Amino acid sequence: MILASLPMYDRPETAAAQDALWSSLRAALADEGIAAPDALDRGIGLWDGWEHPGLVLGQTCSLPYRTRLHGRVTLIGTFDYGLPGLQPGQYCSVILARRDDASQDADALTTGRFAINQLHSQSGWAAPYFWAQAQGIMLRPALETGAHRASALAVAEGRADRAALDAVTWRGIVQWEPELAARLRVTAETPPTPALPLIAAAGTDPLRHGRAITAGLAALPADIRAALGISGFVPMPAEAYLALPNPPAAAP
């Protein structure tokens, strides 16, 4: 059985564009002689997909990649999401507060409630942890929400005082959920790190996959790329991810 799964930024408003992306990538993979499934698998769990022996293409987070998946999957590279002010293939996290909360981050993070999506999230936990540490703040999560959007909701609804979301997810909320975005404000950004790793099963040829992804993106209509916020493909090396530090309780 072979499968493909690109779950990390998949949301209802962009599902059709995501399917169009996969159709283009699948055709380009076929041109490279690589068999790929007809459709993306949206039902498989994250870890089940990442560790599946028939994974043709998947998207993971850099923290689980370096703590568990490295050496067990093939790293292909990363999508470039064209985030302003960042190098191709980079992303960062934004720190969110309620719009009507005038407190400073140092106070809110020291005495308030910090929400994370998961302890194995680079953007939701590792990036803000080391960003706060650089300011002399020992960050301790008070609430684990299970998803970036759920963390944003926790802040908007007053169940948390701060949360960290990756900038691509936040851009999607601003675009597709303006009412939720209007209840929040960005107080800071973390230093950039390599964006989400694209992976495949062990034994995959990353160069052939990289050529296929580049060709598939080039063949995709501009409006589809714009809807997904994908500007291109970057063959990010494993060392760029492995060099990042791991926060406490990083291992799932």
mmCIF file of C-alpha atoms in Angstrom:
data_model
loop_
_atom_site.group_PDB
_atom_site.id
_atom_site.type_symbol
_atom_site.label_atom_id
_atom_site.label_comp_id
_atom_site.label_asym_id
_atom_site.label_seq_id
_atom_site.Cartn_x
_atom_site.Cartn_y
_atom_site.Cartn_z
ATOM 1 C CA MET A 1 0.000 0.000 0.000
ATOM 2 C CA ILE A 2 1.243 3.463 -0.874
ATOM 3 C CA LEU A 3 -0.070 6.721 0.502
ATOM 4 C CA ALA A 4 0.460 10.465 0.525
ATOM 5 C CA SER A 5 -0.578 12.863 3.257
ATOM 6 C CA LEU A 6 -0.078 16.627 3.553
ATOM 7 C CA PRO A 7 -2.082 17.377 6.698
ATOM 8 C CA MET A 8 -0.260 20.239 8.366
ATOM 9 C CA TYR A 9 -1.989 23.211 6.721
ATOM 10 C CA ASP A 10 -4.980 21.422 5.220
ATOM 11 C CA ARG A 11 -8.199 23.285 6.036
ATOM 12 C CA PRO A 12 -11.712 23.256 4.468
ATOM 13 C CA GLU A 13 -11.245 26.525 2.584
ATOM 14 C CA THR A 14 -8.139 25.234 0.807
ATOM 15 C CA ALA A 15 -9.069 21.561 0.406
ATOM 16 C CA ALA A 16 -9.780 21.893 -3.318
ATOM 17 C CA ALA A 17 -6.467 23.696 -3.859
ATOM 18 C CA GLN A 18 -4.690 21.007 -1.836
ATOM 19 C CA ASP A 19 -6.230 18.332 -4.052
ATOM 20 C CA ALA A 20 -5.119 20.243 -7.151
ATOM 21 C CA LEU A 21 -1.609 20.440 -5.703
ATOM 22 C CA TRP A 22 -1.520 16.703 -5.201
ATOM 23 C CA SER A 23 -2.835 16.044 -8.704
ATOM 24 C CA SER A 24 0.013 18.116 -10.144
ATOM 25 C CA LEU A 25 2.618 16.517 -7.879
ATOM 26 C CA ARG A 26 1.309 13.047 -8.686
ATOM 27 C CA ALA A 27 1.669 13.694 -12.422
ATOM 28 C CA ALA A 28 5.206 14.977 -11.922
ATOM 29 C CA LEU A 29 6.103 11.975 -9.781
ATOM 30 C CA ALA A 30 4.785 9.711 -12.543
ATOM 31 C CA ASP A 31 7.071 11.492 -15.006
ATOM 32 C CA GLU A 32 9.950 10.463 -12.737
ATOM 33 C CA GLY A 33 8.708 6.881 -12.733
ATOM 34 C CA ILE A 34 7.411 7.069 -9.176
ATOM 35 C CA ALA A 35 4.042 5.474 -8.396
ATOM 36 C CA ALA A 36 1.771 7.628 -6.252
ATOM 37 C CA PRO A 37 -1.792 7.245 -4.923
ATOM 38 C CA ASP A 38 -4.709 8.898 -6.686
ATOM 39 C CA ALA A 39 -5.646 11.070 -3.703
ATOM 40 C CA LEU A 40 -4.285 12.373 -0.424
ATOM 41 C CA ASP A 41 -5.095 10.343 2.672
ATOM 42 C CA ARG A 42 -6.889 12.648 5.097
ATOM 43 C CA GLY A 43 -7.924 9.957 7.561
ATOM 44 C CA ILE A 44 -4.619 8.529 8.713
ATOM 45 C CA GLY A 45 -3.104 9.734 11.992
ATOM 46 C CA LEU A 46 0.004 11.894 11.947
ATOM 47 C CA TRP A 47 2.452 9.315 13.279
ATOM 48 C CA ASP A 48 0.842 6.486 11.312
ATOM 49 C CA GLY A 49 1.319 8.505 8.140
ATOM 50 C CA TRP A 50 4.847 9.690 8.902
ATOM 51 C CA GLU A 51 6.054 6.180 9.725
ATOM 52 C CA HIS A 52 4.116 4.316 7.040
ATOM 53 C CA PRO A 53 6.428 2.078 4.963
ATOM 54 C CA GLY A 54 4.581 3.075 1.778
ATOM 55 C CA LEU A 55 4.731 6.834 2.318
ATOM 56 C CA VAL A 56 5.256 8.489 -1.073
ATOM 57 C CA LEU A 57 5.088 12.027 0.288
ATOM 58 C CA GLY A 58 4.288 13.425 3.699
ATOM 59 C CA GLN A 59 4.764 16.590 5.699
ATOM 60 C CA THR A 60 5.965 16.531 9.283
ATOM 61 C CA CYS A 61 7.264 19.007 11.861
ATOM 62 C CA SER A 62 10.966 19.519 12.448
ATOM 63 C CA LEU A 63 10.836 18.556 16.133
ATOM 64 C CA PRO A 64 9.467 15.018 15.572
ATOM 65 C CA TYR A 65 11.755 14.760 12.552
ATOM 66 C CA ARG A 66 14.898 15.263 14.614
ATOM 67 C CA THR A 67 13.746 13.426 17.760
ATOM 68 C CA ARG A 68 12.249 10.306 16.163
ATOM 69 C CA LEU A 69 11.962 10.245 12.380
ATOM 70 C CA HIS A 70 15.507 11.105 11.303
ATOM 71 C CA GLY A 71 17.207 7.968 9.991
ATOM 72 C CA ARG A 72 13.850 6.220 9.600
ATOM 73 C CA VAL A 73 12.428 8.314 6.745
ATOM 74 C CA THR A 74 13.872 10.160 3.755
ATOM 75 C CA LEU A 75 14.012 13.938 3.971
ATOM 76 C CA ILE A 76 13.053 15.544 0.651
ATOM 77 C CA GLY A 77 13.122 19.260 1.536
ATOM 78 C CA THR A 78 10.460 21.821 2.346
ATOM 79 C CA PHE A 79 7.905 24.035 0.677
ATOM 80 C CA ASP A 80 8.720 27.734 0.580
ATOM 81 C CA TYR A 81 5.729 29.610 1.977
ATOM 82 C CA GLY A 82 7.000 33.034 0.966
ATOM 83 C CA LEU A 83 6.731 34.559 4.430
ATOM 84 C CA PRO A 84 7.728 38.246 4.444
ATOM 85 C CA GLY A 85 11.205 39.004 5.728
ATOM 86 C CA LEU A 86 12.316 35.361 5.814
ATOM 87 C CA GLN A 87 14.652 33.394 3.589
ATOM 88 C CA PRO A 88 13.133 30.826 1.189
ATOM 89 C CA GLY A 89 12.174 27.689 3.079
ATOM 90 C CA GLN A 90 12.018 29.376 6.488
ATOM 91 C CA TYR A 91 9.141 30.013 8.859
ATOM 92 C CA CYS A 92 8.711 31.305 12.394
ATOM 93 C CA SER A 93 6.167 31.422 15.179
ATOM 94 C CA VAL A 94 3.996 34.330 16.234
ATOM 95 C CA ILE A 95 3.115 34.954 19.867
ATOM 96 C CA LEU A 96 -0.574 35.744 20.245
ATOM 97 C CA ALA A 97 -2.498 37.650 22.910
ATOM 98 C CA ARG A 98 -6.109 38.764 23.113
ATOM 99 C CA ARG A 99 -6.725 42.054 21.355
ATOM 100 C CA ASP A 100 -7.909 43.665 24.614
ATOM 101 C CA ASP A 101 -5.006 42.297 26.686
ATOM 102 C CA ALA A 102 -2.447 45.080 27.147
ATOM 103 C CA SER A 103 -0.052 43.044 29.301
ATOM 104 C CA GLN A 104 3.581 42.641 28.294
ATOM 105 C CA ASP A 105 4.828 39.242 27.174
ATOM 106 C CA ALA A 106 7.323 38.974 30.048
ATOM 107 C CA ASP A 107 4.546 39.322 32.621
ATOM 108 C CA ALA A 108 2.019 37.190 30.775
ATOM 109 C CA LEU A 109 4.489 34.367 30.136
ATOM 110 C CA THR A 110 5.827 34.404 33.697
ATOM 111 C CA THR A 111 2.554 34.501 35.614
ATOM 112 C CA GLY A 112 -0.119 33.766 33.012
ATOM 113 C CA ARG A 113 -1.320 30.705 31.131
ATOM 114 C CA PHE A 114 0.607 29.651 28.024
ATOM 115 C CA ALA A 115 -1.144 27.352 25.546
ATOM 116 C CA ILE A 116 0.690 24.963 23.243
ATOM 117 C CA ASN A 117 -0.674 22.712 20.548
ATOM 118 C CA GLN A 118 1.591 19.730 21.342
ATOM 119 C CA LEU A 119 4.871 19.097 23.126
ATOM 120 C CA HIS A 120 6.385 17.693 19.921
ATOM 121 C CA SER A 121 5.669 20.867 17.938
ATOM 122 C CA GLN A 122 8.571 23.003 16.756
ATOM 123 C CA SER A 123 6.496 26.127 16.201
ATOM 124 C CA GLY A 124 4.086 25.653 19.101
ATOM 125 C CA TRP A 125 6.577 24.647 21.771
ATOM 126 C CA ALA A 126 10.277 24.490 20.815
ATOM 127 C CA ALA A 127 10.513 27.872 19.079
ATOM 128 C CA PRO A 128 8.683 29.860 21.794
ATOM 129 C CA TYR A 129 10.519 27.972 24.555
ATOM 130 C CA PHE A 130 13.949 29.046 23.318
ATOM 131 C CA TRP A 131 12.706 32.510 22.352
ATOM 132 C CA ALA A 132 11.479 32.999 25.924
ATOM 133 C CA GLN A 133 14.644 31.466 27.393
ATOM 134 C CA ALA A 134 16.731 34.070 25.549
ATOM 135 C CA GLN A 135 14.775 36.704 27.484
ATOM 136 C CA GLY A 136 15.326 35.002 30.817
ATOM 137 C CA ILE A 137 11.827 33.498 30.934
ATOM 138 C CA MET A 138 11.331 29.814 31.782
ATOM 139 C CA LEU A 139 8.264 28.957 29.756
ATOM 140 C CA ARG A 140 5.848 26.415 31.193
ATOM 141 C CA PRO A 141 2.773 25.336 29.234
ATOM 142 C CA ALA A 142 -0.478 25.460 31.157
ATOM 143 C CA LEU A 143 -2.721 24.037 28.453
ATOM 144 C CA GLU A 144 -2.142 21.560 25.616
ATOM 145 C CA THR A 145 -4.802 22.157 22.967
ATOM 146 C CA GLY A 146 -3.909 19.594 20.295
ATOM 147 C CA ALA A 147 -3.903 22.035 17.359
ATOM 148 C CA HIS A 148 -2.633 25.511 16.477
ATOM 149 C CA ARG A 149 -6.122 26.833 15.732
ATOM 150 C CA ALA A 150 -7.311 25.470 19.075
ATOM 151 C CA SER A 151 -4.507 27.402 20.778
ATOM 152 C CA ALA A 152 -5.655 30.583 19.046
ATOM 153 C CA LEU A 153 -9.205 29.902 20.238
ATOM 154 C CA ALA A 154 -7.976 29.305 23.787
ATOM 155 C CA VAL A 155 -6.434 32.768 23.834
ATOM 156 C CA ALA A 156 -9.416 34.437 22.159
ATOM 157 C CA GLU A 157 -11.809 32.814 24.642
ATOM 158 C CA GLY A 158 -9.715 33.708 27.693
ATOM 159 C CA ARG A 159 -8.619 30.184 28.585
ATOM 160 C CA ALA A 160 -4.999 31.148 27.920
ATOM 161 C CA ASP A 161 -3.068 34.402 27.988
ATOM 162 C CA ARG A 162 -0.523 33.629 25.283
ATOM 163 C CA ALA A 163 0.037 31.002 22.607
ATOM 164 C CA ALA A 164 2.515 30.408 19.798
ATOM 165 C CA LEU A 165 1.292 29.582 16.297
ATOM 166 C CA ASP A 166 3.424 29.048 13.238
ATOM 167 C CA ALA A 167 3.238 31.998 10.894
ATOM 168 C CA VAL A 168 1.689 30.005 8.037
ATOM 169 C CA THR A 169 -1.204 28.863 10.243
ATOM 170 C CA TRP A 170 -1.670 32.429 11.509
ATOM 171 C CA ARG A 171 -1.723 33.734 7.935
ATOM 172 C CA GLY A 172 -4.484 31.240 7.162
ATOM 173 C CA ILE A 173 -6.527 32.370 10.154
ATOM 174 C CA VAL A 174 -6.158 36.007 9.111
ATOM 175 C CA GLN A 175 -7.258 35.142 5.576
ATOM 176 C CA TRP A 176 -10.057 32.678 6.262
ATOM 177 C CA GLU A 177 -11.249 33.536 9.791
ATOM 178 C CA PRO A 178 -11.068 37.320 10.104
ATOM 179 C CA GLU A 179 -13.484 37.391 13.033
ATOM 180 C CA LEU A 180 -11.184 35.137 15.062
ATOM 181 C CA ALA A 181 -8.088 37.061 13.928
ATOM 182 C CA ALA A 182 -9.710 40.335 14.999
ATOM 183 C CA ARG A 183 -9.920 39.072 18.592
ATOM 184 C CA LEU A 184 -6.170 38.491 18.702
ATOM 185 C CA ARG A 185 -2.946 40.446 18.272
ATOM 186 C CA VAL A 186 0.633 39.430 17.499
ATOM 187 C CA THR A 187 2.998 40.516 20.260
ATOM 188 C CA ALA A 188 6.246 39.024 18.932
ATOM 189 C CA GLU A 189 7.844 36.641 16.457
ATOM 190 C CA THR A 190 10.387 33.934 17.180
ATOM 191 C CA PRO A 191 13.648 33.617 15.216
ATOM 192 C CA PRO A 192 13.166 31.782 11.911
ATOM 193 C CA THR A 193 13.889 28.088 11.457
ATOM 194 C CA PRO A 194 13.549 25.725 8.469
ATOM 195 C CA ALA A 195 9.920 25.144 7.521
ATOM 196 C CA LEU A 196 8.091 21.837 7.754
ATOM 197 C CA PRO A 197 10.034 18.860 6.362
ATOM 198 C CA LEU A 198 8.657 16.996 3.372
ATOM 199 C CA ILE A 199 9.424 13.317 3.866
ATOM 200 C CA ALA A 200 8.984 9.933 2.218
ATOM 201 C CA ALA A 201 9.599 6.338 3.215
ATOM 202 C CA ALA A 202 13.148 5.175 3.851
ATOM 203 C CA GLY A 203 14.982 4.278 0.658
ATOM 204 C CA THR A 204 13.344 7.021 -1.416
ATOM 205 C CA ASP A 205 15.583 8.938 -3.818
ATOM 206 C CA PRO A 206 15.309 12.551 -2.582
ATOM 207 C CA LEU A 207 16.701 14.013 -5.813
ATOM 208 C CA ARG A 208 14.006 12.415 -7.990
ATOM 209 C CA HIS A 209 11.339 13.506 -5.538
ATOM 210 C CA GLY A 210 12.763 17.008 -5.416
ATOM 211 C CA ARG A 211 12.700 17.284 -9.204
ATOM 212 C CA ALA A 212 9.107 16.068 -9.249
ATOM 213 C CA ILE A 213 7.982 18.535 -6.574
ATOM 214 C CA THR A 214 9.690 21.417 -8.383
ATOM 215 C CA ALA A 215 8.052 20.424 -11.673
ATOM 216 C CA GLY A 216 4.666 19.839 -10.067
ATOM 217 C CA LEU A 217 4.674 23.267 -8.443
ATOM 218 C CA ALA A 218 5.753 24.916 -11.705
ATOM 219 C CA ALA A 219 2.817 23.292 -13.495
ATOM 220 C CA LEU A 220 0.318 24.405 -10.859
ATOM 221 C CA PRO A 221 -1.815 27.450 -11.752
ATOM 222 C CA ALA A 222 -0.746 30.628 -9.970
ATOM 223 C CA ASP A 223 -4.096 31.014 -8.210
ATOM 224 C CA ILE A 224 -3.765 27.548 -6.663
ATOM 225 C CA ARG A 225 -0.260 28.290 -5.411
ATOM 226 C CA ALA A 226 -1.527 31.604 -4.037
ATOM 227 C CA ALA A 227 -4.426 29.911 -2.214
ATOM 228 C CA LEU A 228 -1.973 27.521 -0.562
ATOM 229 C CA GLY A 229 0.656 30.209 0.012
ATOM 230 C CA ILE A 230 3.351 28.044 -1.563
ATOM 231 C CA SER A 231 6.043 29.915 -3.474
ATOM 232 C CA GLY A 232 8.337 27.019 -4.327
ATOM 233 C CA PHE A 233 10.428 24.097 -3.084
ATOM 234 C CA VAL A 234 13.711 24.195 -1.159
ATOM 235 C CA PRO A 235 15.903 21.039 -0.821
ATOM 236 C CA MET A 236 16.639 21.694 2.847
ATOM 237 C CA PRO A 237 19.446 19.496 4.251
ATOM 238 C CA ALA A 238 18.937 17.343 7.324
ATOM 239 C CA GLU A 239 21.645 19.256 9.193
ATOM 240 C CA ALA A 240 19.497 22.401 9.139
ATOM 241 C CA TYR A 241 16.884 20.594 11.243
ATOM 242 C CA LEU A 242 19.231 18.516 13.396
ATOM 243 C CA ALA A 243 21.141 21.617 14.485
ATOM 244 C CA LEU A 244 18.091 22.993 16.292
ATOM 245 C CA PRO A 245 17.903 22.428 20.073
ATOM 246 C CA ASN A 246 15.222 20.268 21.654
ATOM 247 C CA PRO A 247 13.038 21.683 24.431
ATOM 248 C CA PRO A 248 12.056 19.750 27.568
ATOM 249 C CA ALA A 249 9.749 16.785 27.034
ATOM 250 C CA ALA A 250 10.356 16.937 23.289
ATOM 251 C CA ALA A 251 10.153 13.199 22.761
ATOM 252 C CA PRO A 252 6.567 12.012 22.127
#
